[in-house]
């Protein structure tokens, strides 16, 4: 049980990171909810298992360093989820027992988008932020200003107002944007929520403006100068103020009527121009909400009913295999096209042979499919009573369908892998990962362009990118003189990236960006890392035995060492800090916070400098902060630093410390 608990913790934290930080969900909401339920059940029966890093102990999410951090005055909590009528009855029973009487409820559509806070002073919009981890979010004011449904000035006079809303992308707009991305050979967004989140977190607000985002405001977080007694009264005030508020003017005293309203909303779901994934039940009276209070992460006066995924029958016409960047062969079902949750579905991933065998999926089977969370199509089950006897069992190929190399399955692993080091499918995925934002960050090198470079034999590995001539790029279709020049400049600029980016870019199994930073900080140079033992790697906090073994195995391969040598010869930085500075750890054990706008450099560049000198950069000011570096328009962080007596450095003083 303890082993399963640790496994669940790691899985949920990984998927939360993919969803909240990378905007790249790796499982459906339903799968995540089920994993979380299992973890909470284990904790309930084994309270001694509960640890501070458990996903149950936090609202969720992490903060990206590209944006200024915002500390929320009022915690932006998540909601407790319910999946059955019985759970709604239990919720009402708890509420009415605590209040010692009946109460009024309101029921709202649960918008499937990105939760944000909007702040107004003297009726003017002054700041907007994401939820982040509930306590600290990201300042996305400029991007929120591009949303036409957000009033920059309210229609009412108010000293201070903070509201909470859900940013979303309409279904029609989502379809148009994905059509454009596919025409340009770009990877389409997974769903409207993913598109909205990715758009809102663009550093360039002009990109967000082109995405035509929208918002529904659904709650008053804090207000000064006006008394609001009920939730419905608050919504009416928000409408009057000029906010776009979802239609909701009903209140219910019977939980049976609440359940009927949940069903009514469900019946509207497919006809709405936006996505919803459930309905939210709230206590209407705000004074009663105060009595009910909250847990550390959810209010006791509200609950979210999550709708089950729509399911449809279809036929498995065939099963085909795709090859990923690590050589993993993934079986996929070719399905008779069927409309599910508003979109056509013609394929679904079958993950691996264990998955196929567990569900006994055969070619020709009639299967039940769903888009759990309206995101990823999946096979729920085989309808065995519809079998004719002509169905065929699928077997994983013995050789790679892309390169013909042998396929192997290691003991203890579910995956089958291609053994070919020069497999074209692997190379496409490996190079696409190598140039991605968190790796070497070579803008303009999308998967479509990488594929063209491979198809034309201009490159065969990541290292070849640094030896490309401009004429070779400009000869490709749709890449003119200016685009070729920009691409060459981006490639050259990537040579200066930190060693941690390079380690992550290499695509070593089990090594993510944060682990790459820890390893780079410890070993300083690629040579030191190549010569490191499993024992030395395992001494680093958060680097386990499996990770250490993976790193050592990667650098024991002759082909990988050859790649490193080619990168070094091309001038790619392979050291943790610039060689001209030496191993200067002047900021070791010091924590900095950067706020405001610096004239001589961006915040990201300042952060890299601090980290290269051995320091740490935090997104919020606390007693553990040693220095706060302030630029123009420094806000609440400067105020808090002064309150705590923390040393404040202006830009000139900060630059002096670098000399």
XYZ file of C-alpha atoms in Angstrom:
659
model
C 0.000 0.000 0.000
C 2.846 2.368 0.826
C 4.466 1.625 -2.535
C 1.197 2.358 -4.385
C 0.782 5.579 -2.395
C 4.252 6.819 -3.410
C 3.510 5.859 -7.022
C 0.239 7.830 -6.972
C 1.949 10.877 -5.465
C 4.574 10.911 -8.210
C 2.009 10.364 -10.969
C -0.323 13.117 -9.781
C 2.489 15.627 -9.265
C 3.827 14.899 -12.753
C 0.412 15.273 -14.397
C -0.294 18.471 -12.415
C 3.001 19.899 -13.687
C 2.169 18.967 -17.292
C -1.273 20.482 -17.008
C -0.708 23.627 -14.932
C 2.957 24.580 -15.925
C 3.459 23.188 -19.392
C -0.165 23.553 -20.569
C 0.233 20.110 -22.035
C -2.149 17.648 -20.347
C -0.891 14.075 -20.473
C -4.058 12.392 -19.165
C -7.749 13.226 -19.119
C -9.459 15.037 -16.237
C -11.404 11.875 -15.453
C -8.240 9.755 -15.178
C -6.671 12.406 -12.945
C -9.777 12.549 -10.739
C -9.767 8.783 -10.306
C -6.067 8.738 -9.350
C -6.685 11.537 -6.849
C -9.640 9.672 -5.361
C -7.521 6.575 -4.906
C -4.770 8.577 -3.189
C -7.228 10.328 -0.850
C -8.817 6.984 0.055
C -5.386 5.564 0.970
C -4.649 8.643 3.096
C -8.015 8.317 4.808
C -7.241 4.734 5.839
C -3.530 5.395 6.498
C -3.195 8.949 7.892
C 0.444 8.270 8.843
C 1.243 8.085 5.100
C 0.320 11.742 4.508
C 3.347 13.852 3.616
C 3.827 17.555 2.748
C 4.437 16.732 -0.929
C 1.110 14.942 -1.338
C -1.094 16.455 -4.068
C -3.972 16.349 -1.584
C -2.223 19.002 0.511
C -2.224 21.710 -2.107
C -4.626 23.404 -4.475
C -2.289 22.578 -7.376
C -0.078 24.317 -9.886
C 3.296 26.010 -10.073
C 4.603 29.432 -11.028
C 6.476 30.164 -14.240
C 9.427 32.527 -13.881
C 8.636 34.564 -16.996
C 5.863 36.513 -15.240
C 5.844 38.671 -12.125
C 4.370 36.742 -9.205
C 1.212 37.965 -7.462
C 0.294 37.063 -3.895
C -3.494 36.696 -3.615
C -5.069 38.555 -0.702
C -7.903 36.014 -0.822
C -6.891 32.420 -1.523
C -8.190 31.206 -4.900
C -9.400 27.808 -3.791
C -10.331 24.761 -5.831
C -13.624 22.897 -5.428
C -14.449 19.494 -4.005
C -15.644 17.234 -6.843
C -18.716 15.007 -6.831
C -19.589 12.309 -9.355
C -22.933 11.006 -8.032
C -26.270 12.226 -6.662
C -25.446 10.603 -3.331
C -22.436 12.886 -2.939
C -24.630 15.949 -3.529
C -27.078 14.724 -0.878
C -24.136 14.200 1.519
C -22.904 17.734 0.790
C -26.322 19.241 1.567
C -26.592 17.164 4.742
C -23.216 18.478 5.991
C -24.161 22.070 5.150
C -27.568 21.998 6.810
C -26.247 20.166 9.852
C -23.557 22.807 10.342
C -26.081 25.649 9.888
C -28.707 23.808 11.978
C -31.339 24.728 9.361
C -32.131 24.590 5.663
C -30.584 27.049 3.227
C -30.735 28.445 -0.313
C -28.536 27.047 -3.057
C -27.547 28.362 -6.471
C -26.410 26.185 -9.392
C -24.018 27.427 -12.079
C -22.389 26.024 -15.192
C -18.769 25.055 -14.524
C -16.819 26.753 -17.310
C -13.895 24.705 -18.650
C -11.177 27.366 -18.804
C -8.443 29.105 -16.818
C -9.299 30.733 -13.491
C -8.131 34.338 -13.013
C -8.398 37.205 -10.542
C -9.211 40.763 -11.700
C -8.462 43.721 -9.419
C -9.993 47.203 -9.648
C -9.068 50.356 -7.749
C -11.295 53.413 -7.990
C -13.275 51.469 -10.623
C -10.224 51.052 -12.905
C -8.712 47.678 -13.860
C -5.232 47.615 -12.301
C -4.120 43.984 -12.258
C -5.060 40.500 -13.362
C -3.464 37.237 -12.329
C -3.753 33.487 -12.737
C -4.694 31.211 -9.839
C -1.266 29.533 -9.727
C -1.113 27.457 -6.555
C -4.018 29.335 -4.973
C -1.802 31.590 -2.875
C 0.575 32.938 -5.550
C -0.238 33.391 -9.241
C 1.225 35.070 -12.318
C 0.643 38.665 -13.406
C -1.051 38.464 -16.832
C -2.575 41.960 -16.805
C -1.514 42.908 -20.324
C -2.966 39.759 -21.818
C -6.226 40.116 -19.889
C -6.592 43.649 -21.195
C -6.916 42.176 -24.701
C -10.120 40.343 -23.717
C -12.966 42.492 -24.947
C -15.445 41.294 -22.322
C -13.266 42.559 -19.442
C -14.199 46.162 -18.578
C -11.202 48.434 -18.103
C -13.476 50.829 -16.184
C -16.508 49.776 -14.174
C -19.980 51.231 -14.533
C -20.156 51.694 -10.754
C -18.052 53.599 -8.248
C -16.055 51.289 -6.009
C -12.867 51.865 -4.001
C -11.523 48.339 -4.420
C -12.926 45.221 -6.020
C -11.372 41.821 -6.704
C -13.392 39.336 -8.730
C -12.771 35.820 -9.941
C -13.582 34.614 -13.429
C -12.897 31.877 -15.962
C -11.099 32.722 -19.210
C -12.172 30.487 -22.085
C -12.117 30.110 -25.852
C -15.344 29.538 -27.774
C -15.767 26.249 -29.632
C -16.013 28.039 -32.995
C -12.911 30.145 -32.372
C -11.023 27.055 -31.201
C -11.904 25.267 -34.449
C -10.706 28.205 -36.585
C -7.378 28.518 -34.735
C -6.667 24.789 -35.005
C -7.443 24.845 -38.745
C -4.856 27.614 -39.182
C -2.276 25.762 -37.058
C -2.761 22.561 -39.088
C -2.421 24.488 -42.367
C 0.899 25.852 -41.071
C 2.063 22.368 -40.109
C 1.863 23.177 -36.392
C 0.598 20.939 -33.599
C -3.076 21.787 -32.904
C -4.304 22.601 -29.414
C -5.717 19.631 -27.486
C -8.955 21.402 -26.482
C -10.374 24.933 -25.941
C -9.207 25.060 -22.295
C -5.648 24.197 -23.311
C -5.828 26.859 -26.048
C -7.100 29.507 -23.617
C -4.396 28.730 -21.037
C -1.633 28.762 -23.644
C -2.885 32.060 -25.082
C -3.209 33.820 -21.742
C 0.337 32.880 -20.764
C 2.041 34.340 -23.829
C 4.733 36.906 -23.068
C 3.723 38.786 -26.223
C 0.247 40.221 -25.563
C -0.348 40.691 -29.293
C -0.561 36.900 -29.605
C -3.220 36.760 -26.894
C -5.122 39.544 -28.670
C -5.336 37.466 -31.867
C -6.842 34.501 -30.002
C -10.154 36.293 -29.178
C -10.414 34.967 -25.639
C -13.523 35.478 -23.524
C -14.411 35.410 -19.826
C -17.280 34.761 -17.425
C -16.953 36.412 -13.999
C -18.574 34.340 -11.255
C -17.498 35.529 -7.813
C -16.591 38.580 -5.723
C -13.366 37.823 -3.872
C -13.104 41.129 -2.010
C -14.972 44.451 -2.078
C -14.549 47.733 -0.183
C -17.260 50.369 0.180
C -20.272 48.154 -0.517
C -22.042 45.382 1.387
C -23.158 42.273 -0.509
C -25.375 39.799 1.369
C -25.978 36.967 -1.121
C -24.246 35.397 -4.104
C -27.107 36.281 -6.466
C -27.000 39.876 -5.235
C -23.268 39.854 -5.977
C -23.815 38.534 -9.513
C -26.386 41.259 -10.190
C -23.901 43.864 -8.931
C -21.245 42.426 -11.267
C -23.626 42.634 -14.233
C -24.379 46.246 -13.371
C -20.665 46.959 -13.066
C -20.153 45.784 -16.653
C -18.883 42.221 -16.268
C -19.955 39.311 -18.429
C -21.730 37.026 -15.946
C -23.238 33.659 -16.788
C -27.052 33.671 -16.635
C -28.072 32.628 -13.147
C -30.966 34.086 -11.186
C -32.485 30.935 -9.652
C -32.257 29.791 -6.057
C -33.274 26.440 -4.633
C -34.229 25.268 -1.160
C -34.677 21.618 -2.150
C -31.684 19.468 -3.039
C -33.945 17.502 -5.413
C -34.542 20.732 -7.335
C -30.776 21.297 -7.347
C -30.296 17.886 -8.972
C -32.962 18.689 -11.585
C -31.104 21.885 -12.453
C -27.865 19.914 -12.806
C -29.665 17.658 -15.302
C -31.073 20.684 -17.157
C -27.587 22.140 -17.542
C -26.295 18.778 -18.756
C -28.961 18.672 -21.479
C -27.786 22.106 -22.728
C -24.137 21.111 -22.805
C -23.747 20.227 -26.502
C -25.621 23.362 -27.659
C -23.483 25.858 -25.702
C -20.865 27.901 -27.596
C -18.348 27.225 -24.821
C -17.192 24.100 -22.968
C -18.402 23.142 -19.510
C -17.323 20.093 -17.539
C -19.878 20.193 -14.754
C -22.154 22.270 -12.544
C -21.259 24.113 -9.327
C -23.583 24.104 -6.308
C -23.088 26.996 -3.872
C -24.713 28.278 -0.696
C -26.338 31.594 -1.624
C -26.080 33.450 1.703
C -22.593 34.927 2.248
C -22.932 35.112 6.049
C -23.710 31.389 6.068
C -20.608 30.787 3.958
C -18.562 32.439 6.703
C -20.074 30.062 9.259
C -19.321 27.016 7.082
C -15.740 28.136 6.362
C -13.173 26.185 4.353
C -10.617 23.427 4.544
C -7.006 24.244 3.625
C -7.863 23.902 -0.052
C -11.652 23.820 -0.649
C -14.684 25.794 0.619
C -17.250 23.840 2.638
C -20.080 25.886 1.087
C -19.626 24.721 -2.526
C -19.156 21.526 -4.525
C -18.641 20.747 -8.222
C -20.678 18.010 -9.881
C -18.578 16.578 -12.745
C -20.507 15.227 -15.718
C -19.635 11.757 -16.987
C -18.007 11.616 -20.412
C -20.245 11.016 -23.442
C -19.782 7.473 -24.785
C -20.369 6.088 -28.296
C -20.036 2.724 -30.034
C -17.713 2.293 -33.017
C -15.610 -0.336 -34.820
C -11.836 -0.919 -34.565
C -10.958 -1.042 -38.277
C -7.248 -1.595 -37.672
C -4.444 -1.130 -35.136
C -1.329 0.741 -36.260
C 1.919 1.690 -34.506
C 3.680 5.056 -34.114
C 7.251 5.581 -32.864
C 8.192 8.260 -30.319
C 11.479 10.083 -29.668
C 12.657 7.523 -27.099
C 11.900 4.677 -29.502
C 8.682 3.609 -27.757
C 6.195 1.923 -30.097
C 2.638 3.057 -29.346
C -0.318 1.105 -30.763
C -3.292 3.171 -31.952
C -6.815 2.167 -32.942
C -8.053 3.210 -36.386
C -11.781 3.684 -35.731
C -14.880 4.140 -37.810
C -15.470 7.888 -37.445
C -18.046 8.803 -34.814
C -19.136 12.111 -33.238
C -18.198 12.260 -29.545
C -18.537 15.318 -27.276
C -18.960 17.625 -30.251
C -16.070 16.469 -32.457
C -15.277 13.641 -34.858
C -13.154 10.799 -33.494
C -11.398 8.371 -35.836
C -8.489 7.142 -33.711
C -7.564 6.466 -30.097
C -4.277 5.593 -28.440
C -4.033 2.062 -27.023
C -0.875 2.880 -25.023
C 0.864 -0.518 -24.969
C 0.333 -4.278 -25.249
C -0.568 -4.597 -21.561
C -3.445 -2.149 -22.133
C -4.615 -4.056 -25.234
C -4.417 -7.410 -23.446
C -6.131 -6.107 -20.314
C -9.116 -4.851 -22.330
C -8.820 -7.683 -24.888
C -9.081 -5.284 -27.843
C -9.056 -6.950 -31.263
C -9.179 -5.704 -34.847
C -12.833 -5.765 -35.910
C -14.196 -5.354 -32.368
C -17.154 -3.145 -31.536
C -15.949 -0.871 -28.724
C -17.310 1.829 -26.472
C -15.248 5.032 -26.652
C -15.322 8.341 -24.829
C -13.444 11.616 -24.615
C -12.960 11.714 -20.875
C -12.884 15.356 -19.878
C -13.648 16.159 -23.543
C -9.944 15.855 -24.365
C -8.411 12.519 -25.329
C -10.357 9.712 -27.045
C -10.042 6.384 -25.262
C -11.476 2.897 -25.518
C -13.639 2.239 -22.455
C -14.407 -1.409 -23.147
C -15.025 -4.035 -25.817
C -18.642 -5.010 -26.426
C -17.889 -8.726 -26.542
C -21.490 -9.779 -27.205
C -21.187 -8.181 -30.659
C -18.199 -10.305 -31.689
C -18.679 -12.384 -34.844
C -15.647 -14.634 -34.395
C -13.760 -12.968 -37.272
C -11.932 -10.486 -35.039
C -8.107 -10.597 -35.147
C -5.709 -10.363 -32.214
C -3.036 -7.694 -32.579
C 0.664 -8.469 -32.105
C 3.390 -5.875 -31.672
C 5.725 -5.919 -34.707
C 9.121 -7.580 -34.291
C 10.788 -4.840 -36.336
C 10.302 -1.057 -36.289
C 7.786 0.125 -38.921
C 9.914 3.240 -39.507
C 13.454 1.874 -39.836
C 13.248 -1.951 -39.722
C 15.400 -2.269 -36.591
C 14.649 -4.913 -33.962
C 11.955 -4.179 -31.388
C 12.626 -5.206 -27.777
C 10.654 -5.245 -24.516
C 12.720 -4.965 -21.357
C 11.778 -6.848 -18.187
C 9.628 -4.774 -15.883
C 8.545 -2.354 -18.631
C 5.245 -2.217 -20.498
C 6.772 -0.473 -23.515
C 8.214 -2.008 -26.667
C 11.165 -0.038 -28.074
C 12.952 0.327 -31.382
C 16.696 -0.385 -31.062
C 17.672 1.685 -34.132
C 19.859 4.659 -33.193
C 19.169 6.351 -36.538
C 15.437 5.641 -36.668
C 13.870 8.562 -38.613
C 10.754 8.657 -36.401
C 12.899 8.909 -33.290
C 15.096 11.559 -34.854
C 12.091 13.744 -35.723
C 10.782 13.604 -32.147
C 14.251 13.928 -30.584
C 15.164 16.994 -32.628
C 11.743 18.570 -32.067
C 12.305 18.118 -28.322
C 15.883 19.437 -28.604
C 14.705 22.747 -30.108
C 11.640 23.181 -27.841
C 11.200 26.185 -25.540
C 12.438 24.626 -22.283
C 15.344 22.960 -24.087
C 17.501 24.928 -26.580
C 14.587 27.260 -27.434
C 15.205 27.631 -31.186
C 12.148 29.589 -32.369
C 10.981 28.897 -35.910
C 11.974 25.230 -35.790
C 8.576 23.559 -35.445
C 8.106 19.864 -36.133
C 7.021 20.573 -39.730
C 10.289 22.409 -40.497
C 12.365 19.740 -38.721
C 10.669 17.079 -40.851
C 11.523 18.983 -44.034
C 15.165 19.275 -42.961
C 15.287 15.530 -42.312
C 13.450 14.623 -45.530
C 15.863 16.746 -47.587
C 18.851 15.145 -45.782
C 20.001 18.583 -44.622
C 20.257 17.236 -41.064
C 20.292 13.796 -39.486
C 20.790 14.734 -35.816
C 20.378 17.636 -33.395
C 24.050 18.552 -33.741
C 23.650 19.032 -37.510
C 21.455 22.081 -36.824
C 24.577 24.046 -35.896
C 26.250 23.331 -39.238
C 23.351 24.372 -41.526
C 24.022 26.969 -44.217
C 21.409 29.693 -44.799
C 21.101 28.768 -48.474
C 20.106 25.214 -47.534
C 17.252 26.526 -45.364
C 15.993 29.117 -47.861
C 15.721 26.376 -50.492
C 12.931 24.727 -48.486
C 9.319 25.419 -49.458
C 7.732 28.480 -47.792
C 10.992 29.549 -46.106
C 12.210 32.792 -47.664
C 15.329 34.878 -47.141
C 14.107 36.650 -43.988
C 12.781 33.468 -42.320
C 16.042 31.668 -43.090
C 18.078 34.504 -41.593
C 15.900 34.542 -38.456
C 16.295 30.783 -38.075
C 20.082 30.931 -38.385
C 20.145 33.726 -35.773
C 17.960 31.655 -33.426
C 20.242 28.634 -33.851
C 23.340 30.719 -33.106
C 21.673 32.342 -30.074
C 20.870 28.916 -28.644
C 24.596 28.158 -28.364
C 24.672 30.377 -25.269
C 22.007 28.425 -23.365
C 22.876 27.063 -19.935
C 24.152 23.515 -19.458
C 20.850 22.650 -17.768
C 18.967 23.431 -20.993
C 21.364 21.228 -22.947
C 20.965 18.308 -20.525
C 17.176 18.566 -20.815
C 17.423 18.934 -24.609
C 19.355 15.662 -24.914
C 16.185 13.814 -23.972
C 17.694 11.526 -21.338
C 14.982 9.188 -20.038
C 13.419 10.219 -16.699
C 15.285 13.586 -16.680
C 12.986 16.614 -16.695
C 13.941 20.295 -16.698
C 14.106 20.704 -12.897
C 16.281 17.598 -12.518
C 18.514 18.848 -15.341
C 19.015 22.113 -13.408
C 20.000 20.212 -10.253
C 22.475 18.036 -12.165
C 24.002 20.981 -14.033
C 24.395 22.958 -10.816
C 26.207 20.022 -9.205
C 28.603 18.968 -11.987
C 29.173 22.353 -13.720
C 30.497 20.890 -17.013
C 29.357 18.220 -19.443
C 32.723 16.462 -19.016
C 32.185 16.127 -15.279
C 28.715 14.760 -15.908
C 29.949 12.236 -18.487
C 32.409 10.881 -15.920
C 29.936 10.866 -13.020
C 28.969 7.589 -11.364
C 25.500 6.464 -10.330
C 26.513 6.935 -6.694
C 27.594 10.550 -7.265
C 24.377 11.357 -9.109
C 22.238 9.744 -6.420
C 23.726 12.081 -3.797
C 21.783 14.972 -5.392
C 18.456 15.653 -3.701
C 15.480 14.477 -5.815
C 17.704 12.372 -8.103
C 16.774 8.744 -7.517
C 18.501 5.506 -8.481
C 16.502 5.107 -11.711
C 17.395 8.637 -12.840
C 21.059 8.153 -11.978
C 21.218 4.883 -13.894
C 19.527 6.480 -16.902
C 22.100 9.303 -17.035
C 25.066 6.930 -16.784
C 23.623 4.652 -19.459
C 23.016 7.612 -21.782
C 26.634 8.777 -21.611
C 27.965 5.245 -21.997
C 26.616 5.146 -25.582
C 29.262 5.957 -28.202
C 26.713 7.639 -30.473
C 25.652 10.014 -27.679
C 29.261 10.944 -26.885
C 29.796 11.638 -30.593
C 26.757 13.948 -30.550
C 28.166 15.837 -27.550
C 31.507 16.253 -29.329
C 29.777 17.638 -32.423
C 27.857 20.129 -30.281
C 31.048 21.271 -28.544
C 32.855 21.684 -31.864
C 29.954 23.812 -33.125
C 30.416 26.189 -30.190
C 27.459 25.093 -28.042
C 27.989 25.961 -24.385
C 28.537 22.824 -22.288
C 29.240 24.529 -18.959
C 26.940 25.560 -16.173
C 28.266 29.128 -16.250
C 30.161 31.120 -18.855
C 33.868 30.136 -18.921
C 34.915 33.781 -18.651
C 33.399 34.075 -15.153
C 34.970 30.943 -13.735
C 33.149 28.962 -11.086
C 32.140 32.010 -9.080
C 29.636 31.051 -6.356
C 29.421 34.518 -4.786
C 25.632 34.161 -4.331
C 25.748 30.654 -2.869
C 23.043 30.104 -0.203
C 21.486 33.525 -1.009
C 17.876 33.950 -2.153
C 16.835 36.839 -4.410
C 13.462 38.204 -5.489
C 13.271 40.349 -8.643
C 10.436 42.862 -9.067
C 9.678 45.702 -11.442
C 11.252 46.453 -14.844
C 15.056 46.491 -15.190
C 16.578 48.742 -17.882
C 19.713 46.740 -18.644
C 18.233 43.233 -18.776
C 15.026 41.218 -18.520
C 14.032 39.431 -15.306
C 14.740 36.045 -16.881
C 18.271 37.148 -17.788
C 18.810 38.509 -14.265
C 17.591 35.215 -12.813
C 20.043 33.236 -14.975
C 22.916 35.476 -13.814
C 22.014 34.979 -10.143
C 21.707 31.216 -10.583
C 25.027 31.073 -12.474
C 26.630 32.673 -9.411
C 25.124 29.968 -7.194
C 22.098 31.891 -5.921
C 18.392 31.122 -5.937
C 15.504 33.231 -7.275
C 12.105 33.080 -5.593
C 8.767 34.366 -6.841
C 7.681 35.790 -3.473
C 9.200 37.716 -0.565
C 9.524 35.937 2.796
C 11.759 35.947 5.857
C 14.096 33.602 3.965
C 14.718 36.244 1.247
C 18.183 37.859 1.370
C 17.866 40.557 -1.328
C 15.023 42.110 -3.326
C 16.191 43.570 -6.666
C 13.843 46.385 -7.728
C 13.313 48.060 -11.083
C 10.732 50.581 -12.218
C 7.107 50.075 -11.136
C 8.056 47.761 -8.277
C 4.890 46.866 -6.387
C 3.811 44.889 -3.347
C 7.061 42.910 -3.131
C 9.010 46.092 -2.379
C 6.465 47.012 0.293
C 6.738 43.597 1.919
C 10.555 43.695 1.773
C 10.534 46.986 3.681
C 8.063 45.589 6.217
C 10.308 42.551 6.850
C 13.527 44.602 6.885
C 15.026 42.752 3.888
C 17.880 44.375 1.951
C 16.681 46.143 -1.219
C 18.969 46.629 -4.239
C 18.192 49.083 -7.025
C 19.466 48.187 -10.488
C 22.780 50.035 -10.087
C 23.493 48.340 -6.755
C 22.632 44.951 -8.253
C 24.988 45.536 -11.207
C 27.780 46.498 -8.792
C 27.474 43.090 -7.142
C 28.018 41.466 -10.546
C 31.328 43.274 -11.164
